[in-house]
Coordinates of C-alpha atoms in Angstrom, one line a residue:
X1414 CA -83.0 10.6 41.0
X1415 CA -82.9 8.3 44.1
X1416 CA -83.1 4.6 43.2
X1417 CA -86.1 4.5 45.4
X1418 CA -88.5 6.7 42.5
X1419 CA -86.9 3.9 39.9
X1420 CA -88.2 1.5 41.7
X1421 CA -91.8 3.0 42.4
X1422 CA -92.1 3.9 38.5
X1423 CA -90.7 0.1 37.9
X1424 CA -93.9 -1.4 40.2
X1425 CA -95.9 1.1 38.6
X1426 CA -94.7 -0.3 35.3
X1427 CA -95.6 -4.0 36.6
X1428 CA -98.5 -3.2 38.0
X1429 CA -100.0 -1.7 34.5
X1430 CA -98.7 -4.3 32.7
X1431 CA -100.1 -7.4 34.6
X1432 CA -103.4 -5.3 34.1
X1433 CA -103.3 -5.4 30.7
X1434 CA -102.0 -9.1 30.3
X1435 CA -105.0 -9.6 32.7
X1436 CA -107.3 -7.6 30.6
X1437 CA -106.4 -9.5 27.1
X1438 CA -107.6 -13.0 29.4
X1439 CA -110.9 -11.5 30.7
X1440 CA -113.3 -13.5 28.4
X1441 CA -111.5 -16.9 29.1
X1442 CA -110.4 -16.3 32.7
X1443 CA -112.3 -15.3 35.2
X1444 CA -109.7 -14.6 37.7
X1445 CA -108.4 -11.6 35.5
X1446 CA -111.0 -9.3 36.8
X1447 CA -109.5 -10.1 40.3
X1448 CA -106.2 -9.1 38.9
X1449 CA -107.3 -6.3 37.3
X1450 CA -108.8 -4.9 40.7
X1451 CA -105.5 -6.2 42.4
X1452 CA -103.3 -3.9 39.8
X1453 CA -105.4 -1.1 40.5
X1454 CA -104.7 -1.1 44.1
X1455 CA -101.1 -2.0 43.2
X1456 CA -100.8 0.9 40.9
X1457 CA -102.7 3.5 43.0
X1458 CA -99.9 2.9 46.3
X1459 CA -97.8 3.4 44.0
X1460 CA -98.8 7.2 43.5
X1461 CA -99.4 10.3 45.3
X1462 CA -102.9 10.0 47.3
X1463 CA -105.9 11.4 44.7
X1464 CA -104.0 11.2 42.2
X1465 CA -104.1 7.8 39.0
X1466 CA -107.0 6.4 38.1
X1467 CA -110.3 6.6 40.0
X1468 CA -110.9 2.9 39.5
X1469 CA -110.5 0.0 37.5
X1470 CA -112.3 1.0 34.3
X1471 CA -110.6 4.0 34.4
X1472 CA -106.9 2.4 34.4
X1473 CA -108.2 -0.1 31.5
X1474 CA -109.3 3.2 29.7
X1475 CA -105.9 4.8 29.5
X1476 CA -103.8 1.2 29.2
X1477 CA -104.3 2.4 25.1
X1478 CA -102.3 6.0 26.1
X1479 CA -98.6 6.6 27.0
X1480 CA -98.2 6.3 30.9
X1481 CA -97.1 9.8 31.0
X1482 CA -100.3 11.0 29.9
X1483 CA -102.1 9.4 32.6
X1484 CA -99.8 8.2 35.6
X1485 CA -98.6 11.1 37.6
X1486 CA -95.0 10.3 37.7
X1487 CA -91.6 12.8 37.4
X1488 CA -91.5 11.3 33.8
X1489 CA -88.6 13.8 33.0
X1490 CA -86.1 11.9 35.3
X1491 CA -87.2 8.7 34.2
X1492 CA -85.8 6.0 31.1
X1493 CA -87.6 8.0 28.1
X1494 CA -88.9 4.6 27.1
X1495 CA -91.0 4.3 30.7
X1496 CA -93.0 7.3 29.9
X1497 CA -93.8 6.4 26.7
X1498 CA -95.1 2.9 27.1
X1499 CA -98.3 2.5 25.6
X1500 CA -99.8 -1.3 27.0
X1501 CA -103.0 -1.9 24.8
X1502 CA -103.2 -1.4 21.3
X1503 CA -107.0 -0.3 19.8
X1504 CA -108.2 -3.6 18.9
X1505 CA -106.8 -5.0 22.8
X1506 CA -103.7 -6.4 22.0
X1507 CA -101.0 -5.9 23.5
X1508 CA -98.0 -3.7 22.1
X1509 CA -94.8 -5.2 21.3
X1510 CA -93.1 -2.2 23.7
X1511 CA -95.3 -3.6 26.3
X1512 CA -93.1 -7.3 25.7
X1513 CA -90.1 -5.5 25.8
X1514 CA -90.7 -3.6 29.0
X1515 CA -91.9 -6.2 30.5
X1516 CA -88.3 -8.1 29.9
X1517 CA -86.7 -4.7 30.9
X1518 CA -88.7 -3.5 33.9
X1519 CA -91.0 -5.9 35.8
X1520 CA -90.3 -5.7 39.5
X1521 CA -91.2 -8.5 41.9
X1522 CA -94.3 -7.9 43.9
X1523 CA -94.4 -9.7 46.8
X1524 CA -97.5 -10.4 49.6
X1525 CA -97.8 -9.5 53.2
X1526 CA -96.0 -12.6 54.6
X1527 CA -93.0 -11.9 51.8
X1528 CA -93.0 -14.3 49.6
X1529 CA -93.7 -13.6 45.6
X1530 CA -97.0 -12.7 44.6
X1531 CA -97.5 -14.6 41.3
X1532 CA -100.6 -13.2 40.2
X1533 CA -101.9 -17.1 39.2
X1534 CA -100.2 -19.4 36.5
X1535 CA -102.6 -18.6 34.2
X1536 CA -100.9 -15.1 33.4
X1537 CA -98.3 -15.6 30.8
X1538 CA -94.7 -15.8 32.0
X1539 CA -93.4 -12.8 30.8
X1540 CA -95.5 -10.3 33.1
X1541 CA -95.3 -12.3 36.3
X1542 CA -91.8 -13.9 36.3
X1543 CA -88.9 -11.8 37.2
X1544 CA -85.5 -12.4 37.3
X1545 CA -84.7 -12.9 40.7
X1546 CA -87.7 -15.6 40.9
X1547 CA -86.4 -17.2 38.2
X1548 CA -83.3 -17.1 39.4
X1549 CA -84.1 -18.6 43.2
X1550 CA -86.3 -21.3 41.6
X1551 CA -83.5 -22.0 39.2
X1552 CA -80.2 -22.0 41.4
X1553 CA -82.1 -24.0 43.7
X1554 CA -81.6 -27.2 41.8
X1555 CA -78.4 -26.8 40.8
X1556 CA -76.8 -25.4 44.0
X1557 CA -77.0 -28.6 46.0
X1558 CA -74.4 -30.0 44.4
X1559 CA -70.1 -29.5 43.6
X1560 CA -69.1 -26.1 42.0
X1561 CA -67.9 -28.3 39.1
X1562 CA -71.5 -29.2 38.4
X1563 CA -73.0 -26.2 38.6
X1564 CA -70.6 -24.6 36.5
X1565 CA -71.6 -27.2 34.2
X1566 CA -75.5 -26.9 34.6
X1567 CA -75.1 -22.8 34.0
X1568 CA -73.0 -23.5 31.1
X1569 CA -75.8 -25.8 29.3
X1570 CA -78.1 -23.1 30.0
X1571 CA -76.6 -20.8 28.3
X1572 CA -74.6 -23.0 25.4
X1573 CA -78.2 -25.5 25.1
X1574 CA -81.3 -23.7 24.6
X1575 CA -82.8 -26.4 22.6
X1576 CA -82.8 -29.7 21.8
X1577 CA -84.7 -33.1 21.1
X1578 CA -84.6 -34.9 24.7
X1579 CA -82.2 -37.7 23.5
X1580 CA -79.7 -34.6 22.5
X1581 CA -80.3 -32.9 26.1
X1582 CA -79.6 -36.1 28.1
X1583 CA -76.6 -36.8 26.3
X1584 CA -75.7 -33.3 27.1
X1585 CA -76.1 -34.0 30.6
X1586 CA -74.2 -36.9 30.4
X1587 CA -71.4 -35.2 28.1
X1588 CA -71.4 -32.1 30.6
X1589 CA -71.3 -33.6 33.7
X1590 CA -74.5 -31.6 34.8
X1591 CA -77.5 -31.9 36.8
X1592 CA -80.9 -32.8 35.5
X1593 CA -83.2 -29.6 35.6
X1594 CA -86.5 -29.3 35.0
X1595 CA -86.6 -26.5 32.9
X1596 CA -87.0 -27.9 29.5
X1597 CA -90.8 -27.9 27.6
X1598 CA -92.2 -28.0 24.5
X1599 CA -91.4 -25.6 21.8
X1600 CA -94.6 -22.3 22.7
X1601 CA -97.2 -22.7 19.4
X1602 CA -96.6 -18.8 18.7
X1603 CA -92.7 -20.4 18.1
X1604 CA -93.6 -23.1 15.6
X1605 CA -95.0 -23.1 12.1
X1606 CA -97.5 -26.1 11.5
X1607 CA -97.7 -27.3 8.1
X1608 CA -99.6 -30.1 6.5
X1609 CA -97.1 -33.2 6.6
X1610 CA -94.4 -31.4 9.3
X1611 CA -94.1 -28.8 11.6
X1612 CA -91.4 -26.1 12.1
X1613 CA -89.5 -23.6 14.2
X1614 CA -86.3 -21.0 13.6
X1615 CA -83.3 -19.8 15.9
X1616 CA -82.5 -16.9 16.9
X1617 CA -78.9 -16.1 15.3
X1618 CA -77.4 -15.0 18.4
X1619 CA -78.7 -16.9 20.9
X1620 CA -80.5 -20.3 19.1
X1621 CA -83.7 -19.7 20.9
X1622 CA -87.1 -20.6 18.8
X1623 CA -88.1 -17.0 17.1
X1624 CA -91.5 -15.7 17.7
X1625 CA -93.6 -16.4 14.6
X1626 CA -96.4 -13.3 14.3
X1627 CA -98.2 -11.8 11.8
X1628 CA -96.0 -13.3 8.6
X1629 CA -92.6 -11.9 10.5
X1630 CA -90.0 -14.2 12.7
X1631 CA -88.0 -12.0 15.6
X1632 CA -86.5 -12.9 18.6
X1633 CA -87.9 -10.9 22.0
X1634 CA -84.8 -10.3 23.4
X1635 CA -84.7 -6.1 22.9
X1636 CA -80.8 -6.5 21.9
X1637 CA -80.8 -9.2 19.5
X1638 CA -81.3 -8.5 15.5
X1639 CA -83.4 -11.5 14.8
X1640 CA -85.8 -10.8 12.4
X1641 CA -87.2 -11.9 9.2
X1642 CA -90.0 -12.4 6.9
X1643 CA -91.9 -15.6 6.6
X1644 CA -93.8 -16.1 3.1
X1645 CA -96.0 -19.1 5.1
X1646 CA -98.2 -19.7 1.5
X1647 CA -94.6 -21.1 0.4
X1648 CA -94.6 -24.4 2.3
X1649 CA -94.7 -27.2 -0.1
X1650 CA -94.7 -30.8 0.0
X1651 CA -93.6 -31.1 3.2
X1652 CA -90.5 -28.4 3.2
X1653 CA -90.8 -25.1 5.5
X1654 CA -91.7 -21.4 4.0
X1655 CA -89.0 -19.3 2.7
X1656 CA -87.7 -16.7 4.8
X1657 CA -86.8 -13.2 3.8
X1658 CA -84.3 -10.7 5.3
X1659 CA -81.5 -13.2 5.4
X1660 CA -78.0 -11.7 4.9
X1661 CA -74.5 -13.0 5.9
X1662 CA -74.6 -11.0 9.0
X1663 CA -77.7 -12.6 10.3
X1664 CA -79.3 -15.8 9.0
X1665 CA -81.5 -18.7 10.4
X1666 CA -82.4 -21.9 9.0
X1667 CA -85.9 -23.8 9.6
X1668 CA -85.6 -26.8 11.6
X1669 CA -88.3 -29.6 12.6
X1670 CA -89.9 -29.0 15.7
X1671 CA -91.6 -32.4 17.0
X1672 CA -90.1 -33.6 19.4
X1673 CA -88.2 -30.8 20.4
X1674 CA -87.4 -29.1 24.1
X1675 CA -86.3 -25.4 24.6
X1676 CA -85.7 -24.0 28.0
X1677 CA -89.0 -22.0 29.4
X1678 CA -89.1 -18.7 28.9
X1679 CA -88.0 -17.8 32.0
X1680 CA -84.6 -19.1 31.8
X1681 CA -84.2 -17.8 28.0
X1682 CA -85.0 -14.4 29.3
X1683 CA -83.1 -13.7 32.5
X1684 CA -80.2 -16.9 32.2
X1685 CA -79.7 -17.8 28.7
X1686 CA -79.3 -14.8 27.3
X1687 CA -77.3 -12.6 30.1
X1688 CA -75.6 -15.9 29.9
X1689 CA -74.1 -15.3 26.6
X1690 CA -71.8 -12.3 27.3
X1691 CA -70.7 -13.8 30.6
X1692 CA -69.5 -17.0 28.8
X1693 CA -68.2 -15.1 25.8
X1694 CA -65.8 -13.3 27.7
X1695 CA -65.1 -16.1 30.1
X1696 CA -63.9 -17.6 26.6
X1697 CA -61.8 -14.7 25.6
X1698 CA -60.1 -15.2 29.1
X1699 CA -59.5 -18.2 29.1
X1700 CA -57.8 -17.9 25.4
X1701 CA -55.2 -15.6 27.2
X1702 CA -51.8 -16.6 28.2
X1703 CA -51.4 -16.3 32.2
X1704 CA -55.2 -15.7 33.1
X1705 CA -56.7 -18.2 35.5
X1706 CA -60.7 -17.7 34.8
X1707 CA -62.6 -19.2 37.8
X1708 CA -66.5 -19.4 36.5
X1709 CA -69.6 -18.5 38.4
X1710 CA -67.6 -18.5 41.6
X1711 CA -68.6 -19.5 44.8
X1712 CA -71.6 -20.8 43.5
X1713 CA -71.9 -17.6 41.8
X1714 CA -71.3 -15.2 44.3
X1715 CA -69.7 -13.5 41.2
X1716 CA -69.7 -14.4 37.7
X1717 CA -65.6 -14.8 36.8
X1718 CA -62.7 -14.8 39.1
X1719 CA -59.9 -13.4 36.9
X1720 CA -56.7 -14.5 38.5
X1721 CA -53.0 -13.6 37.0
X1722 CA -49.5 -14.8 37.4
X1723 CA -48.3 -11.9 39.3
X1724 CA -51.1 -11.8 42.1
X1725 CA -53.3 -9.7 40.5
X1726 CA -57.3 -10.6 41.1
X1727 CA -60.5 -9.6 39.6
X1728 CA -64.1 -10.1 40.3
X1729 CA -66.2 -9.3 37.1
X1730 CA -70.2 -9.0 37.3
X1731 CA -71.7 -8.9 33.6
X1732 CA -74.9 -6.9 33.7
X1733 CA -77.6 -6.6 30.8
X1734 CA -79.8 -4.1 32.1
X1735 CA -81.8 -1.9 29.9
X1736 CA -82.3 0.6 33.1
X1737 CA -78.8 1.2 34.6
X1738 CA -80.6 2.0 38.2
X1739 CA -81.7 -1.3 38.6
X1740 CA -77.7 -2.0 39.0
X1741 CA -77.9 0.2 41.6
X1742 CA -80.4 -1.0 43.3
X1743 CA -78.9 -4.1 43.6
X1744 CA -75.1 -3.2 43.5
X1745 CA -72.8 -6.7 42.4
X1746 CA -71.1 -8.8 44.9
X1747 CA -67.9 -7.7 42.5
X1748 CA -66.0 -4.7 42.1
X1749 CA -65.4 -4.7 38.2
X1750 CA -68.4 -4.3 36.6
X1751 CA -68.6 -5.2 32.5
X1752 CA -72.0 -4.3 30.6
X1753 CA -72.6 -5.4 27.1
X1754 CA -71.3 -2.9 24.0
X1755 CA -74.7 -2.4 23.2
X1756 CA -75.0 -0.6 26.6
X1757 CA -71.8 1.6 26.2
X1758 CA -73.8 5.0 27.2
X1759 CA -74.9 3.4 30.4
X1760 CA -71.0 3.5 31.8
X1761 CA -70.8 7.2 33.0
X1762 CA -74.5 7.2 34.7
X1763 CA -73.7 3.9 36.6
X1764 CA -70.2 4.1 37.4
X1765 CA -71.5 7.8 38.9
X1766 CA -74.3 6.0 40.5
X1767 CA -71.6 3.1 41.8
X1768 CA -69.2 5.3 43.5
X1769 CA -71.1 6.5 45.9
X1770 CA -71.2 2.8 46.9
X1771 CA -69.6 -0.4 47.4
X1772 CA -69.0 -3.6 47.5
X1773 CA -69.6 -6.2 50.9
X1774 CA -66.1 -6.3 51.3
X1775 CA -65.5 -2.7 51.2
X1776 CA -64.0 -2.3 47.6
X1777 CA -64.2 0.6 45.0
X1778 CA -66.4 -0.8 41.9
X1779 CA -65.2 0.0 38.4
X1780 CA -67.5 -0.3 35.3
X1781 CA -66.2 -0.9 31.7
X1782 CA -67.6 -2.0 28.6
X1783 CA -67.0 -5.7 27.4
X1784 CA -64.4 -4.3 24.8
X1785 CA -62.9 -1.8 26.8
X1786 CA -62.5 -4.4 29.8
X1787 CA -60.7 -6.4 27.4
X1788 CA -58.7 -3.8 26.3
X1789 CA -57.6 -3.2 29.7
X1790 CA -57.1 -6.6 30.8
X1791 CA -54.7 -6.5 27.3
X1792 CA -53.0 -3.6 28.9
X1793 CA -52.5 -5.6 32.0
X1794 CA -51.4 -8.8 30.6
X1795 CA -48.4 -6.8 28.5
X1796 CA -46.9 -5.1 32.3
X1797 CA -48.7 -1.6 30.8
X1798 CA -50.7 0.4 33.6
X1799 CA -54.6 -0.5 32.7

């Protein structure tokens, strides 16, 4: 399918669910029936003419049904998971597959003189900040300086999710990096408040506080395995509730949450935890004999530089993407392309949708799993043909 119907179903996606974050707000906000309207009109350009929902009450009618059922879309050649997002549950709350699309499809919508249409602060961050928002508002502090430092600043991003403010500004200190302003309280969905303390548990994989809902702790991003019961009538004198589900695969431990900072969700979502493969694997470089591993690159321009004894050179581009289109649609500045395991059956679809491209400087792209990268770097590294 051409990346431009991805990108129509994507707005449409956006568009449906900033309606129905919108709609949740209506009693306490009085700008969310201006959104609402604003969605409407979003979502109707982004369908055939007479076709969608008639008006507003009509699209906050079906938000409760899969969009396939009610947004006239070529569901067929579309992620299965698109068609069947459902935004509103019955009692007008919002589905946990309406979180996760949000972190998987929301497309920037911009206004007629170009610049990001927001939608108002008061929605929550999740349906109105996209990655490459995030990443402009981000980069921009830390760009004004040396390469060294904001190798250093992505680093504690990534490595430093969390921490009391005397921990982060020793951090800095330690890391050579740049102040950022992206730091905040702990969320109150994140913490457990008890009588004499309050409380908050990391994500195994990526030490970000876990969502604490209905008696269960899990962490929102769609890859990781965090989750766990919480028996919350357990808190006594003063120590946490037990957790269940705990194994010696995945565990988390409660830890106290005043005072504590954790990057805003923003960050977590589309730096933190992309983040983690790309600094894994520049660790696994780095760990091999005759590998020079230059990080973030030109300011970025790609994440590693891979550089070997005899000439040899790399540019690797780690992409989490639940939607390999969105790839792309925004093809990497470098030619070797490594997604995550988890994303193995993405490789034939993207490296298809990849050589019919390429990069600014003319070059072939290549896409490999991380272990199969590594495996061929291996191959490399011993004189065998990779």
């Amino acid at each position: 399918m051409p990346s431009g119907e991805h990108a129509t179903a994507r707005r449409a996606v956006t568009a449906v669910l900033r309606a129905g974050a919108a709609w949740i707000h209506r009693n306490e906000e009085e700008r969310a029936w201006r959104e609402l309207s604003r969605m409407h009109g979003v979502l109707l350009a982004c369908l055939p003419i007479g076709t969608g929902p008639a008006t507003p009450s009509e699209m906050i009618d079906s938000l409760p049904k899969q969009l396939r059922d009610w947004v006239p879309l070529n569901w067929s050649d579309l992620p299965e998971d698109m068609g069947d997002l459902i935004v509103l549950e019955d009692d007008d709350e919002l589905t946990d597959q309406a979180f996760e699309a949000g972190m998987s499809y929301l497309e920037a919508l911009y206004r007629d003189d170009g610049r990001f249409e927001l939608g108002g602060t008061w929605l929550p961050a999740w349906v109105r900040q996209t990655a490459e928002q995030t990443e402009r508002a981000t980069f921009r502090q830390i760009r004004s300086g040396s390469q060294a430092e904001y190798e250093a600043a992505r680093a504690m991003l990534t490595e430093v999710p969390c921490g009391t403010e005397q921990a982060l500004i020793e951090e800095y200190s330690h890391r050579r990096a740049p102040r950022m302003d992206v730091y905040e309280a702990i969320p109150k969905d994140r913490v457990f408040q008890g009588r004499v303390a309050s409380w908050w548990w990391p994500c195994p994989q990526c030490a970000y506080p876990m969502v604490l809902r209905g008696g269960q702790l899990r962490c929102e991003y769609p890859s990781h395995q965090g989750r766990f019961g919480l028996l919350q009538d357990s808190a006594r004198g003063g120590r946490p509730p037990r957790v269940t589900g705990i194994s010696a695969r995945s565990k988390t431990a409660a830890l106290r949450a005043e005072g504590v900072l954790c990057v805003n969700w923003p960050v977590w979502r589309y730096i933190t935890c992309p983040g983690l493969v790309e600094v894994e694997l520049m660790l696994w470089l780095e760990r091999q004999p005759g590998v020079r591993v230059e990080r973030w690159e030109n300011m970025d321009e790609w994440d590693i530089g891979v550089y070997l004894e005899d000439g040899w050179s790399g540019r690797v581009d780690v992409k989490d993407h639940k939607d390999p289109q969105m790839i792309i649609d925004r093809p990497p500045t470098g030619e070797i392309v490594v997604v995550p395991n988890h994303h193995r059956s993405q490789v034939n679809a993207l490296q298809a949708g990849l050589d019919l491209l390429r990069t600014p400087d003319g070059r072939r792209y290549t896409v490999f799993t991380v272990s199969r990268f590594k495996a061929a770097m291996t191959k490399r590294l011993k004189g065998e043909s990779a």
